[in-house]
XYZ file of N, CA and C in Angstrom:
849
model
N -27.084 -29.480 -33.806
C -25.767 -29.885 -34.081
C -25.849 -31.219 -34.854
N -25.016 -31.486 -35.961
C -25.018 -32.850 -36.576
C -24.082 -33.656 -35.917
N -24.256 -34.961 -35.897
C -23.521 -35.966 -35.465
C -22.339 -36.007 -36.206
N -21.228 -36.164 -35.679
C -19.805 -36.075 -36.501
C -19.456 -37.404 -37.124
N -20.439 -38.346 -36.872
C -20.041 -39.792 -37.526
C -21.312 -40.164 -38.287
N -22.395 -40.057 -37.685
C -23.711 -40.554 -38.304
C -24.597 -39.400 -38.740
N -24.009 -38.807 -39.658
C -24.818 -37.739 -40.567
C -24.399 -37.790 -42.046
N -25.106 -39.003 -42.548
C -24.819 -39.239 -44.018
C -25.329 -38.454 -44.943
N -24.409 -38.089 -46.082
C -25.072 -37.135 -47.106
C -26.044 -37.730 -47.810
N -26.151 -39.046 -47.928
C -27.351 -39.712 -48.674
C -28.342 -40.296 -47.869
N -28.237 -39.911 -46.559
C -29.359 -40.198 -45.526
C -30.619 -39.595 -45.905
N -31.584 -40.278 -45.627
C -33.190 -39.730 -46.024
C -34.038 -39.641 -44.797
N -33.528 -39.751 -43.440
C -34.360 -39.531 -42.497
C -33.358 -38.920 -41.332
N -34.029 -37.908 -40.496
C -33.161 -37.491 -39.313
C -33.827 -37.748 -38.290
N -32.935 -38.401 -37.156
C -33.330 -38.582 -35.884
C -32.747 -37.428 -35.032
N -33.562 -36.873 -34.321
C -33.074 -35.713 -33.435
C -33.411 -36.198 -32.080
N -32.241 -35.960 -31.231
C -32.177 -36.444 -29.943
C -31.536 -35.471 -28.983
N -32.264 -34.986 -28.037
C -31.842 -34.124 -26.991
C -30.609 -34.615 -26.346
N -29.565 -33.597 -26.228
C -28.141 -34.162 -25.758
C -28.186 -34.087 -24.384
N -28.582 -32.730 -23.764
C -28.444 -32.342 -22.257
C -29.501 -31.547 -21.853
N -29.293 -31.074 -20.722
C -30.391 -30.112 -20.031
C -30.543 -28.914 -20.597
N -29.432 -28.617 -21.343
C -29.486 -27.253 -21.967
C -30.387 -27.045 -23.341
N -31.060 -28.109 -23.587
C -32.132 -28.147 -24.765
C -31.241 -28.376 -25.969
N -30.221 -28.435 -26.122
C -29.336 -28.776 -27.237
C -29.663 -30.160 -27.942
N -29.637 -30.226 -29.253
C -29.927 -31.545 -29.800
C -28.697 -31.960 -30.742
N -28.850 -33.196 -31.157
C -27.927 -33.855 -31.803
C -28.738 -34.619 -33.076
N -28.367 -34.213 -34.420
C -29.085 -34.676 -35.534
C -28.335 -35.977 -36.069
N -29.046 -37.100 -36.103
C -28.494 -38.344 -36.814
C -29.059 -38.351 -38.116
N -28.322 -38.157 -39.325
C -28.889 -38.395 -40.623
C -28.943 -39.796 -41.012
N -29.614 -40.641 -41.178
C -29.518 -42.065 -41.452
C -30.350 -42.481 -42.523
N -30.281 -43.752 -42.699
C -31.100 -44.305 -43.911
C -32.339 -45.224 -43.411
N -33.447 -44.889 -44.028
C -34.550 -45.532 -43.657
C -34.585 -46.954 -43.910
N -33.734 -47.469 -44.901
C -33.530 -48.671 -45.297
C -33.082 -49.561 -44.032
N -31.911 -48.780 -43.466
C -31.235 -49.470 -42.318
C -32.123 -49.646 -41.198
N -32.908 -48.528 -40.892
C -33.798 -48.723 -39.715
C -34.909 -49.813 -40.094
N -35.459 -49.812 -40.962
C -36.386 -50.860 -41.259
C -36.071 -52.276 -41.279
N -34.715 -52.369 -41.801
C -34.295 -53.695 -41.723
C -33.974 -54.278 -40.422
N -33.658 -53.411 -39.386
C -33.386 -53.941 -38.086
C -34.331 -53.698 -37.103
N -35.223 -52.678 -37.223
C -36.288 -52.253 -36.254
C -37.749 -52.537 -36.768
N -38.238 -53.553 -36.096
C -39.838 -53.583 -36.500
C -40.705 -52.289 -36.140
N -40.170 -51.881 -34.999
C -41.146 -50.678 -34.449
C -40.800 -49.511 -35.384
N -39.480 -49.075 -35.663
C -39.395 -47.993 -36.659
C -39.797 -48.196 -37.968
N -39.860 -49.483 -38.440
C -40.229 -49.806 -39.810
C -41.849 -49.444 -39.750
N -42.527 -49.762 -38.700
C -43.955 -49.333 -38.781
C -44.163 -47.865 -38.839
N -43.099 -47.065 -38.015
C -43.452 -45.751 -38.036
C -43.106 -44.972 -39.226
N -42.182 -45.606 -39.980
C -41.671 -45.061 -41.079
C -42.592 -45.274 -42.375
N -43.621 -46.212 -42.221
C -44.661 -46.310 -43.147
C -45.955 -45.361 -43.187
N -45.873 -44.440 -42.012
C -46.785 -43.647 -41.830
C -46.652 -42.556 -42.911
N -47.449 -42.155 -43.812
C -46.941 -41.013 -44.693
C -46.809 -39.726 -44.006
N -45.775 -38.867 -44.331
C -45.705 -37.623 -43.569
C -46.718 -36.610 -44.174
N -46.876 -35.473 -43.242
C -47.709 -34.295 -43.856
C -47.312 -33.771 -45.036
N -48.215 -33.164 -45.672
C -47.800 -32.571 -47.225
C -46.718 -31.592 -46.888
N -45.854 -31.261 -48.023
C -44.862 -30.432 -48.088
C -45.465 -28.954 -47.716
N -44.955 -28.265 -46.796
C -45.388 -26.715 -46.751
C -46.474 -26.768 -45.464
N -46.638 -27.898 -45.044
C -47.645 -28.100 -43.811
C -46.955 -27.568 -42.579
N -47.782 -26.918 -41.691
C -46.980 -26.333 -40.492
C -46.540 -27.486 -39.650
N -47.076 -28.749 -39.644
C -46.701 -29.816 -38.821
C -45.483 -30.723 -39.422
N -45.277 -30.272 -40.608
C -43.984 -30.932 -41.283
C -42.743 -30.176 -41.027
N -41.690 -30.831 -40.598
C -40.483 -30.176 -40.482
C -39.250 -31.016 -41.293
N -38.462 -30.304 -42.053
C -37.503 -30.741 -42.874
C -36.200 -30.027 -42.397
N -35.100 -31.063 -42.463
C -33.728 -30.260 -42.432
C -33.055 -30.948 -43.628
N -32.442 -30.241 -44.309
C -31.546 -30.821 -45.384
C -32.300 -31.700 -46.277
N -33.701 -31.223 -46.418
C -34.693 -32.047 -47.137
C -35.272 -33.430 -46.813
N -34.755 -33.489 -45.370
C -35.211 -34.909 -44.636
C -36.136 -34.649 -43.593
N -37.124 -35.549 -43.595
C -38.026 -35.409 -42.452
C -37.413 -35.822 -41.038
N -37.931 -35.136 -39.990
C -37.317 -35.183 -38.829
C -38.229 -36.152 -37.761
N -37.467 -36.907 -36.996
C -38.326 -37.786 -36.011
C -37.685 -37.356 -34.859
N -38.357 -36.831 -33.699
C -37.759 -36.621 -32.315
C -37.724 -37.933 -31.526
N -36.607 -38.220 -31.079
C -36.477 -39.278 -30.366
C -36.201 -39.098 -28.861
N -37.158 -39.579 -28.023
C -37.143 -39.208 -26.616
C -36.230 -40.221 -25.882
N -35.156 -40.348 -26.195
C -34.188 -41.408 -25.517
C -33.035 -40.625 -25.252
N -32.127 -41.005 -24.225
C -30.768 -40.353 -23.838
C -29.862 -40.451 -25.140
N -29.211 -39.313 -25.294
C -28.322 -39.167 -26.413
C -27.350 -40.268 -26.513
N -26.460 -40.551 -25.440
C -25.325 -41.617 -25.344
C -26.255 -43.081 -25.764
N -27.354 -43.172 -25.253
C -27.779 -44.498 -25.308
C -28.098 -44.588 -26.899
N -28.730 -43.708 -27.502
C -29.125 -43.846 -28.948
C -27.926 -43.721 -29.944
N -26.775 -43.100 -29.493
C -25.569 -43.112 -30.284
C -25.074 -44.549 -30.302
N -24.920 -45.187 -29.018
C -24.626 -46.553 -29.188
C -25.469 -47.471 -30.077
N -26.837 -47.463 -29.920
C -27.583 -48.265 -30.800
C -27.521 -47.972 -32.316
N -27.236 -46.759 -32.784
C -27.102 -46.493 -33.991
C -25.840 -47.044 -34.682
N -24.803 -46.838 -33.794
C -23.345 -47.396 -34.125
C -23.437 -48.912 -34.333
N -24.191 -49.517 -33.383
C -24.338 -51.032 -33.701
C -25.149 -51.414 -34.817
N -26.151 -50.739 -35.119
C -26.913 -50.896 -36.364
C -26.247 -50.678 -37.489
N -25.081 -49.795 -37.521
C -24.497 -49.491 -38.775
C -23.180 -50.349 -38.647
N -23.079 -51.353 -37.904
C -22.037 -52.329 -38.030
C -20.734 -52.110 -37.142
N -20.791 -51.081 -36.296
C -19.700 -50.678 -35.539
C -19.545 -51.844 -34.509
N -18.442 -52.465 -34.169
C -18.181 -53.530 -33.129
C -18.263 -52.778 -31.771
N -18.944 -53.531 -30.932
C -19.162 -53.121 -29.513
C -17.888 -53.469 -28.776
N -17.675 -52.970 -27.668
C -16.469 -53.272 -26.838
C -16.578 -54.618 -26.323
N -15.440 -55.198 -26.285
C -15.355 -56.757 -25.630
C -16.234 -56.896 -24.298
N -17.005 -57.807 -24.318
C -17.797 -58.022 -23.100
C -16.922 -58.746 -21.956
N -16.949 -58.104 -20.652
C -16.145 -58.656 -19.847
C -17.339 -59.205 -18.722
N -17.337 -60.383 -18.619
C -18.123 -61.101 -17.609
C -18.094 -60.622 -16.210
N -19.572 -60.447 -15.792
C -19.881 -59.863 -14.500
C -19.370 -58.438 -13.824
N -18.640 -57.773 -15.056
C -18.126 -56.451 -14.506
C -19.321 -55.418 -14.674
N -19.382 -54.275 -13.873
C -20.261 -53.235 -13.873
C -19.974 -52.457 -15.129
N -18.808 -52.290 -15.712
C -18.503 -51.533 -16.862
C -19.190 -52.030 -18.134
N -19.240 -53.418 -18.375
C -19.808 -54.142 -19.391
C -21.189 -53.857 -19.319
N -21.733 -53.919 -18.085
C -23.390 -53.873 -17.902
C -23.770 -52.519 -18.198
N -22.808 -51.452 -17.861
C -23.303 -49.990 -18.072
C -23.361 -49.822 -19.499
N -22.478 -50.474 -20.294
C -22.445 -50.286 -21.866
C -23.780 -50.929 -22.372
N -23.960 -52.205 -22.083
C -25.011 -52.968 -22.675
C -26.396 -52.849 -22.276
N -26.642 -52.687 -20.950
C -27.969 -52.272 -20.632
C -28.760 -51.309 -21.323
N -28.405 -50.182 -21.682
C -28.964 -49.273 -22.319
C -29.502 -49.870 -23.811
N -28.324 -50.532 -24.401
C -28.775 -51.196 -25.753
C -29.752 -52.344 -25.668
N -30.153 -52.888 -24.613
C -30.930 -53.894 -24.263
C -32.398 -53.305 -24.292
N -32.512 -52.239 -23.329
C -33.747 -51.493 -23.457
C -34.181 -50.936 -24.656
N -33.267 -50.389 -25.428
C -33.727 -49.650 -26.625
C -33.926 -50.665 -27.742
N -33.146 -51.860 -27.784
C -33.559 -52.856 -28.612
C -34.789 -53.680 -28.276
N -34.964 -53.579 -26.953
C -36.509 -54.188 -26.643
C -37.508 -53.027 -27.036
N -37.283 -51.893 -26.818
C -38.381 -50.898 -27.116
C -38.580 -50.646 -28.549
N -37.578 -50.846 -29.491
C -37.714 -50.637 -30.860
C -37.657 -51.993 -31.763
N -37.942 -53.054 -31.097
C -38.128 -54.290 -31.741
C -36.912 -54.814 -32.470
N -35.795 -54.622 -32.056
C -34.675 -55.085 -32.608
C -34.062 -56.277 -31.994
N -34.833 -57.479 -32.470
C -34.713 -58.867 -31.749
C -33.311 -59.302 -31.598
N -32.389 -59.047 -32.680
C -31.116 -59.875 -32.897
C -30.142 -59.190 -31.789
N -30.151 -57.747 -31.693
C -29.328 -57.135 -30.510
C -29.895 -57.617 -29.293
N -31.281 -57.502 -29.222
C -31.785 -57.893 -27.710
C -31.258 -59.198 -27.478
N -31.589 -60.186 -28.186
C -31.167 -61.566 -27.729
C -29.627 -61.759 -27.373
N -28.861 -61.107 -28.376
C -27.481 -61.168 -28.081
C -26.770 -60.560 -26.900
N -27.321 -59.335 -26.451
C -26.857 -58.792 -25.321
C -27.572 -59.072 -24.057
N -28.661 -59.646 -24.054
C -29.104 -59.867 -22.840
C -28.460 -61.358 -22.259
N -28.219 -62.253 -23.311
C -27.292 -63.336 -23.073
C -25.962 -63.030 -22.447
N -25.327 -61.832 -22.818
C -24.191 -61.566 -22.548
C -24.281 -61.146 -20.994
N -25.328 -60.310 -20.811
C -25.273 -59.609 -19.441
C -25.767 -60.635 -18.365
N -26.687 -61.656 -18.471
C -26.770 -62.692 -17.553
C -25.923 -63.825 -17.552
N -24.937 -63.889 -18.567
C -23.985 -64.877 -18.662
C -23.090 -65.005 -17.427
N -22.855 -65.896 -16.802
C -21.985 -66.088 -15.409
C -22.731 -66.112 -14.198
N -24.107 -65.524 -14.284
C -24.862 -65.663 -12.965
C -25.329 -67.027 -12.876
N -25.096 -67.450 -11.795
C -25.354 -68.914 -11.325
C -27.137 -69.048 -11.302
N -27.511 -70.180 -11.954
C -28.977 -70.398 -11.992
C -29.211 -71.658 -10.964
N -28.277 -72.271 -10.400
C -28.307 -73.369 -9.509
C -27.494 -73.079 -8.357
N -27.756 -73.802 -7.358
C -26.904 -73.751 -6.142
C -25.449 -74.406 -6.549
N -25.541 -75.283 -7.365
C -24.217 -76.050 -7.584
C -23.208 -75.009 -8.554
N -23.985 -74.043 -9.116
C -23.089 -73.160 -9.840
C -22.385 -71.758 -8.941
N -23.156 -71.835 -7.765
C -22.856 -70.408 -6.937
C -21.204 -70.509 -6.599
N -20.538 -71.600 -6.197
C -19.250 -71.547 -5.927
C -18.147 -71.151 -6.988
N -18.450 -71.530 -8.241
C -17.644 -70.770 -9.255
C -17.877 -69.409 -9.483
N -19.318 -68.983 -9.231
C -19.538 -67.593 -9.398
C -18.808 -66.729 -8.422
N -18.930 -67.342 -7.205
C -18.175 -66.635 -5.965
C -16.676 -66.418 -6.168
N -15.950 -67.364 -6.617
C -14.725 -67.409 -6.974
C -14.397 -66.310 -8.119
N -15.184 -66.330 -8.976
C -15.052 -65.358 -10.140
C -15.157 -63.942 -9.775
N -16.020 -63.698 -8.880
C -16.268 -62.281 -8.240
C -15.114 -62.137 -7.539
N -14.591 -62.885 -6.607
C -13.227 -62.538 -6.134
C -12.202 -62.300 -6.791
N -12.108 -63.170 -8.066
C -10.953 -62.583 -8.823
C -11.047 -61.201 -9.460
N -12.301 -60.876 -9.938
C -12.463 -59.628 -10.547
C -11.960 -58.479 -9.312
N -12.582 -58.661 -8.075
C -12.353 -57.511 -7.012
C -10.783 -57.561 -6.814
N -10.110 -58.723 -6.715
C -8.872 -58.746 -6.289
C -7.965 -58.188 -7.561
N -8.314 -58.326 -8.888
C -7.667 -57.728 -9.852
C -7.866 -56.361 -9.801
N -9.037 -55.643 -9.407
C -9.220 -54.214 -9.388
C -8.408 -53.709 -8.335
N -8.194 -54.438 -7.081
C -7.286 -53.779 -6.049
C -5.877 -53.909 -6.414
N -5.219 -54.999 -7.212
C -3.943 -55.036 -7.662
C -3.757 -53.936 -8.600
N -4.611 -53.719 -9.636
C -4.377 -52.675 -10.640
C -4.692 -51.141 -10.266
N -5.284 -51.174 -8.984
C -5.654 -49.725 -8.497
C -6.606 -49.155 -9.334
N -7.513 -49.917 -10.082
C -8.388 -49.463 -10.981
C -9.896 -49.773 -10.840
N -10.057 -49.642 -9.436
C -11.540 -50.200 -8.978
C -12.763 -49.545 -9.811
N -12.490 -48.017 -10.346
C -13.462 -47.445 -10.870
C -13.648 -48.070 -12.553
N -12.644 -48.602 -13.041
C -12.496 -49.305 -14.272
C -13.064 -50.638 -14.258
N -12.869 -51.080 -13.305
C -13.095 -52.771 -13.126
C -13.829 -53.052 -11.933
N -15.108 -53.296 -11.806
C -15.936 -53.535 -10.545
C -16.930 -54.871 -10.879
N -17.257 -55.381 -10.010
C -18.390 -56.303 -10.162
C -19.649 -55.798 -10.368
N -20.566 -56.208 -11.192
C -21.878 -55.613 -11.430
C -22.847 -55.649 -10.057
N -23.388 -54.596 -9.826
C -24.231 -54.599 -8.734
C -25.473 -55.577 -8.868
N -25.471 -56.420 -7.915
C -26.682 -57.323 -7.999
C -28.249 -56.648 -8.156
N -28.371 -55.538 -7.662
C -29.475 -54.916 -8.000
C -29.746 -54.596 -9.381
N -28.470 -54.279 -10.093
C -28.705 -54.011 -11.605
C -29.326 -55.401 -12.307
N -28.744 -56.377 -11.863
C -29.195 -57.789 -12.381
C -30.758 -58.092 -12.068
N -31.133 -57.760 -10.921
C -32.584 -57.748 -10.319
C -33.536 -56.974 -11.358
N -32.865 -55.813 -11.805
C -33.641 -54.831 -12.521
C -33.856 -55.476 -13.922
N -32.647 -55.987 -14.482
C -32.648 -56.717 -15.906
C -33.664 -57.959 -15.756
N -33.380 -58.693 -14.824
C -34.075 -59.880 -14.738
C -35.817 -59.718 -14.696
N -36.030 -58.659 -13.850
C -37.531 -58.394 -13.642
C -38.115 -57.742 -14.903
N -37.301 -57.037 -15.502
C -37.810 -56.275 -16.636
C -37.754 -57.101 -17.873
N -36.929 -58.132 -18.046
C -37.002 -58.959 -19.227
C -37.097 -60.253 -19.122
N -37.724 -60.757 -18.055
C -38.081 -62.322 -17.914
C -36.975 -63.143 -17.752
N -35.942 -62.741 -16.981
C -34.798 -63.580 -16.768
C -34.700 -64.060 -15.407
N -35.765 -64.853 -14.956
C -36.240 -65.218 -13.724
C -35.184 -66.245 -13.055
N -34.448 -66.823 -13.997
C -33.478 -68.052 -13.551
C -32.297 -67.333 -12.627
N -32.086 -66.209 -12.815
C -30.847 -65.459 -11.997
C -31.456 -64.622 -10.934
N -32.580 -64.692 -10.624
C -33.194 -63.969 -9.474
C -32.666 -64.481 -8.235
N -32.840 -65.866 -7.925
C -32.321 -66.281 -6.574
C -30.737 -65.723 -6.202
N -29.942 -65.907 -7.258
C -28.527 -65.461 -6.938
C -28.392 -64.193 -6.711
N -29.170 -63.380 -7.585
C -28.865 -61.865 -7.477
C -29.420 -61.403 -6.130
N -30.724 -61.915 -5.658
C -31.174 -61.415 -4.365
C -30.180 -61.903 -3.194
N -29.753 -63.120 -3.378
C -28.759 -63.526 -2.406
C -27.680 -62.657 -2.318
N -27.194 -62.463 -3.483
C -25.768 -61.775 -3.401
C -26.122 -60.260 -3.075
N -27.155 -59.623 -3.250
C -27.399 -58.337 -2.598
C -27.600 -58.516 -1.134
N -28.209 -59.333 -0.627
C -28.548 -59.455 0.778
C -27.302 -59.555 1.651
N -26.086 -59.963 0.809
C -24.789 -60.134 1.654
C -24.273 -58.858 1.569
N -24.654 -57.725 0.852
C -23.950 -56.408 0.786
C -24.575 -55.554 1.824
N -24.107 -55.155 2.952
C -24.626 -54.002 3.626
C -24.725 -52.790 2.915
N -25.948 -52.138 2.922
C -26.021 -50.882 2.207
C -25.573 -51.070 0.600
N -25.649 -52.220 0.198
C -25.416 -52.454 -1.114
C -23.962 -52.105 -1.553
N -23.122 -52.400 -0.826
C -21.486 -52.038 -0.877
C -20.602 -53.291 -0.966
N -19.854 -53.200 -2.188
C -18.756 -54.358 -2.011
C -17.299 -53.737 -2.142
N -16.457 -53.984 -1.166
C -15.044 -53.542 -1.185
C -14.291 -54.207 -2.485
N -13.227 -53.476 -3.033
C -12.413 -54.191 -4.016
C -11.678 -55.214 -3.725
N -11.511 -55.714 -2.144
C -10.732 -56.685 -1.901
C -11.679 -58.060 -1.810
N -13.027 -57.835 -2.160
C -13.815 -58.987 -2.189
C -14.671 -59.089 -0.889
N -14.331 -58.188 0.143
C -15.125 -58.224 1.536
C -16.220 -57.182 1.236
N -17.091 -57.123 2.252
C -18.424 -56.315 2.242
C -18.450 -55.466 3.260
N -18.519 -53.947 3.011
C -18.827 -53.121 4.172
C -19.161 -51.794 3.224
N -19.214 -50.662 3.995
C -19.748 -49.539 3.442
C -18.353 -48.615 2.959
N -17.263 -49.357 2.624
C -16.113 -48.303 2.361
C -16.066 -48.053 1.010
N -16.674 -48.797 -0.018
C -16.424 -48.466 -1.513
C -17.707 -48.440 -2.202
N -18.155 -47.463 -2.944
C -19.275 -47.765 -3.515
C -19.260 -48.177 -4.965
N -20.404 -48.726 -5.572
C -20.356 -49.120 -6.924
C -20.428 -47.814 -7.790
N -20.012 -48.239 -9.068
C -19.975 -47.059 -9.934
C -21.506 -46.712 -10.552
N -22.420 -47.758 -10.237
C -23.699 -47.377 -10.558
C -24.524 -47.710 -9.392
N -25.564 -46.865 -9.136
C -26.171 -46.864 -8.059
C -27.856 -47.190 -8.332
N -28.128 -48.456 -8.553
C -29.396 -48.949 -8.903
C -30.352 -48.798 -8.005
N -31.621 -48.904 -8.184
C -32.815 -48.815 -7.185
C -33.754 -49.788 -7.352
N -34.181 -50.396 -6.561
C -35.191 -51.394 -6.482
C -36.797 -50.878 -6.323
N -37.673 -51.527 -6.787
C -39.103 -51.164 -6.766
C -39.533 -51.834 -5.314
N -40.684 -51.264 -4.935
C -41.131 -51.740 -3.583
C -41.358 -53.109 -3.409
N -42.001 -53.812 -4.517
C -42.089 -55.390 -4.514
C -40.723 -56.040 -4.358
N -39.930 -55.476 -5.114
C -38.244 -56.073 -5.015
C -37.844 -55.913 -3.639
N -37.946 -54.622 -3.075
C -37.530 -54.458 -1.633
C -38.321 -55.591 -0.841
N -39.261 -55.707 -0.911
C -40.055 -56.642 0.004
C -39.616 -57.796 -0.215
N -39.279 -58.592 -1.455
C -38.795 -59.760 -1.659
C -37.228 -59.889 -0.916
N -36.550 -58.999 -1.172
C -35.132 -58.893 -0.348
C -35.110 -59.062 1.150
N -36.063 -58.061 1.688
C -36.058 -58.081 3.061
C -36.692 -59.342 3.637
N -37.428 -59.757 2.998
C -38.259 -61.171 3.416
C -37.223 -62.185 3.451
N -36.378 -62.364 2.347
C -35.282 -63.326 2.027
C -34.391 -63.107 3.352
N -33.922 -61.860 3.451
C -32.916 -61.760 4.652
C -33.584 -62.265 6.000
N -34.663 -61.870 6.192
C -35.323 -62.211 7.362
C -35.391 -63.722 7.767
N -35.818 -64.509 6.429
C -35.980 -65.840 6.515
C -34.600 -66.486 6.696
N -33.488 -65.951 6.037
C -32.050 -66.426 6.436
C -31.668 -66.338 7.841
N -32.034 -65.182 8.449
C -31.714 -64.956 9.715
C -32.396 -65.970 10.724
N -33.734 -66.156 10.510
C -34.355 -67.144 11.196
C -33.735 -68.473 11.162
N -33.482 -68.798 9.939
C -32.848 -70.251 9.767
C -31.448 -70.384 10.412
N -30.675 -69.316 10.394
C -29.166 -69.366 11.153
C -29.472 -69.338 12.485
N -30.528 -68.621 13.301
C -30.736 -68.652 14.635
C -31.239 -70.182 14.882
N -32.100 -70.703 14.126
C -32.634 -71.927 14.533
C -31.605 -73.139 14.402
N -30.683 -72.899 13.546
C -29.300 -73.743 13.307
C -28.527 -73.676 14.530
N -28.349 -72.315 15.185
C -27.641 -72.350 16.136
C -27.997 -72.868 17.393
N -29.084 -72.906 17.682
C -29.734 -73.359 18.907
C -30.208 -74.716 18.756
N -30.128 -75.470 17.748
C -30.647 -76.819 17.624
C -29.538 -77.798 18.257
N -29.953 -78.673 18.986
C -28.949 -79.521 19.601
C -28.344 -80.378 18.487
N -26.873 -80.745 18.715
C -26.054 -81.383 17.814
C -26.807 -82.979 17.586
N -27.356 -83.587 18.522
C -27.870 -84.695 18.532
C -29.042 -84.648 17.410
N -29.898 -83.703 17.146
C -30.844 -83.603 16.253
C -30.138 -83.375 14.914
N -29.143 -82.288 14.933
C -28.400 -81.923 13.501
C -27.896 -83.187 12.840
N -27.503 -84.101 13.730
C -26.812 -85.358 12.914
C -27.926 -86.190 12.322
N -29.190 -85.885 12.605
C -30.205 -86.705 11.801
C -30.549 -86.097 10.533
N -30.326 -84.708 10.410
C -30.657 -84.084 9.080
C -30.124 -84.578 7.982
N -30.923 -84.620 6.887
C -30.249 -85.367 5.543
C -29.232 -84.371 5.081
N -28.134 -85.069 4.496
C -26.995 -84.189 3.877
C -27.511 -83.544 2.408
N -26.938 -82.299 2.083
C -27.368 -81.843 0.868
C -26.638 -82.696 -0.301
N -27.581 -82.885 -1.425
C -26.918 -83.730 -2.535
C -25.740 -83.241 -3.280
N -25.466 -81.876 -2.877
C -24.255 -81.236 -3.254
C -23.108 -81.150 -2.515
N -23.339 -81.784 -1.407
C -22.279 -81.684 -0.371
C -20.835 -82.416 -0.735
N -19.825 -81.780 -0.469
C -18.580 -82.505 -0.804
C -18.289 -83.558 0.134
N -18.966 -83.574 1.328
C -18.766 -84.693 2.273
C -19.487 -85.811 2.031
N -20.385 -85.755 0.977
C -21.169 -86.821 0.609
C -20.641 -88.186 0.391
N -20.892 -89.262 0.867
C -20.432 -90.585 0.473
C -21.626 -91.480 0.379
N -21.745 -91.946 -0.748
C -22.947 -92.721 -1.289
C -22.664 -94.406 -1.349
N -23.427 -95.125 -0.656
C -23.399 -96.421 -0.740
C -23.811 -96.698 -2.270
N -24.689 -96.217 -2.855
C -25.142 -96.164 -4.236
C -25.063 -94.732 -4.814
N -24.490 -94.832 -5.920
C -24.453 -93.338 -6.559
C -25.666 -92.594 -6.846
N -25.774 -91.571 -6.280
C -26.957 -90.542 -6.423
C -27.813 -90.743 -5.229
N -27.444 -91.660 -4.216
C -28.300 -91.736 -3.045
C -27.644 -90.951 -1.827
N -28.145 -89.976 -1.478
C -27.687 -89.170 -0.261
C -27.855 -89.968 1.056
N -26.673 -90.039 1.961
C -26.879 -90.755 3.265
C -27.103 -89.463 4.355
N -27.426 -90.035 5.501
C -27.623 -89.018 6.476
C -26.294 -88.419 6.837
N -26.529 -87.039 7.540
C -25.132 -86.496 8.010
C -24.637 -87.042 9.119
N -23.380 -87.179 9.322
C -22.479 -87.722 10.385
C -22.429 -86.467 11.512
N -22.420 -86.863 12.939
C -22.142 -85.815 13.875
C -20.666 -85.087 13.326
N -19.827 -85.796 13.020
C -18.572 -85.172 12.741
C -18.505 -84.223 11.717
N -19.530 -84.118 10.759
C -19.507 -83.207 9.706
C -19.954 -81.892 10.122
N -20.774 -82.064 11.355
C -21.434 -80.770 11.717
C -20.548 -80.123 13.095
N -19.953 -80.882 13.835
C -19.182 -80.476 14.991
C -18.400 -81.521 15.603
N -17.782 -81.120 16.667
C -17.007 -82.099 17.498
C -18.040 -82.910 18.359
N -18.088 -84.231 17.993
C -19.253 -84.961 18.556
C -19.093 -84.963 20.192
N -17.976 -84.868 20.523
C -17.692 -84.944 22.280
C -18.124 -83.540 22.851
N -18.367 -82.653 22.130
C -18.827 -81.313 22.682
C -20.223 -81.424 23.149
N -20.522 -80.757 24.061
C -21.900 -80.663 24.580
C -22.881 -79.872 23.757
N -24.252 -80.409 23.913
C -25.104 -79.689 23.178
C -25.413 -78.203 23.658
N -25.700 -77.365 22.868
C -26.041 -76.167 23.652
C -27.246 -76.021 24.410
N -27.383 -74.983 25.240
C -28.515 -75.111 26.046
C -29.723 -74.761 25.241
N -30.880 -75.342 25.631
C -32.238 -75.341 24.876
C -32.744 -73.779 25.161
N -33.253 -73.213 24.145
C -33.950 -71.878 24.460
C -35.474 -72.135 24.674
N -35.901 -71.646 25.722
C -37.321 -71.807 26.148
C -38.170 -70.651 25.282
């Protein structure tokens, strides 16, 4: 079946893509010059001389050589449309819908050496994810706004927050390690990987995309969850007299410095009612 848009009469190469499990195919008749201009990998493939005409190993359709592409049809359609200048949908920060559109483009542009598309859309996808503790608060507020908007519009399937496991997959596969701490922490807050549309977390509403993590990534996730639980338990049983000696966080909103940039020690009032008794010691 010829693609209804990308089957040009003057095209000189046909990309054949399997459409579905029924073994039907879609033919993209495109221009070698366009592929070579954008893709270093396809440019190398197209420099290989084809077999002689009449050879059993050479297939021609409408006088054009055929290359079988082993990529999902919808992903290849997106890529070709971008190569021919069709505008991509407006990117909506931190939404699963934008991620689902651009993630396949990132994968194929990396696979076929289309650097300008890869660099453009990888930056879109990771945009907004906090890279420091100080950026976390604004991220959390933006997530709440998206989920609240989805609830109000009753369009949770059309507007949802990107699953943090999706971001872990992107970060691990394409060396975006600066977003990994935030993505792992966000995932650790979601019981069974679920976020409700009102911004709370439980098992009531599933994401539109159900990503999976590899064994090393699951190990990192579970180790981090275990470390956080241990820390919270330690915090709960530590006497208040000891807590008051802990150094205050440099980003604490309660920090008051005698000299700018110099953190002071936490005061008991910042942790608790100083008149309350210490909790019993755990033996």
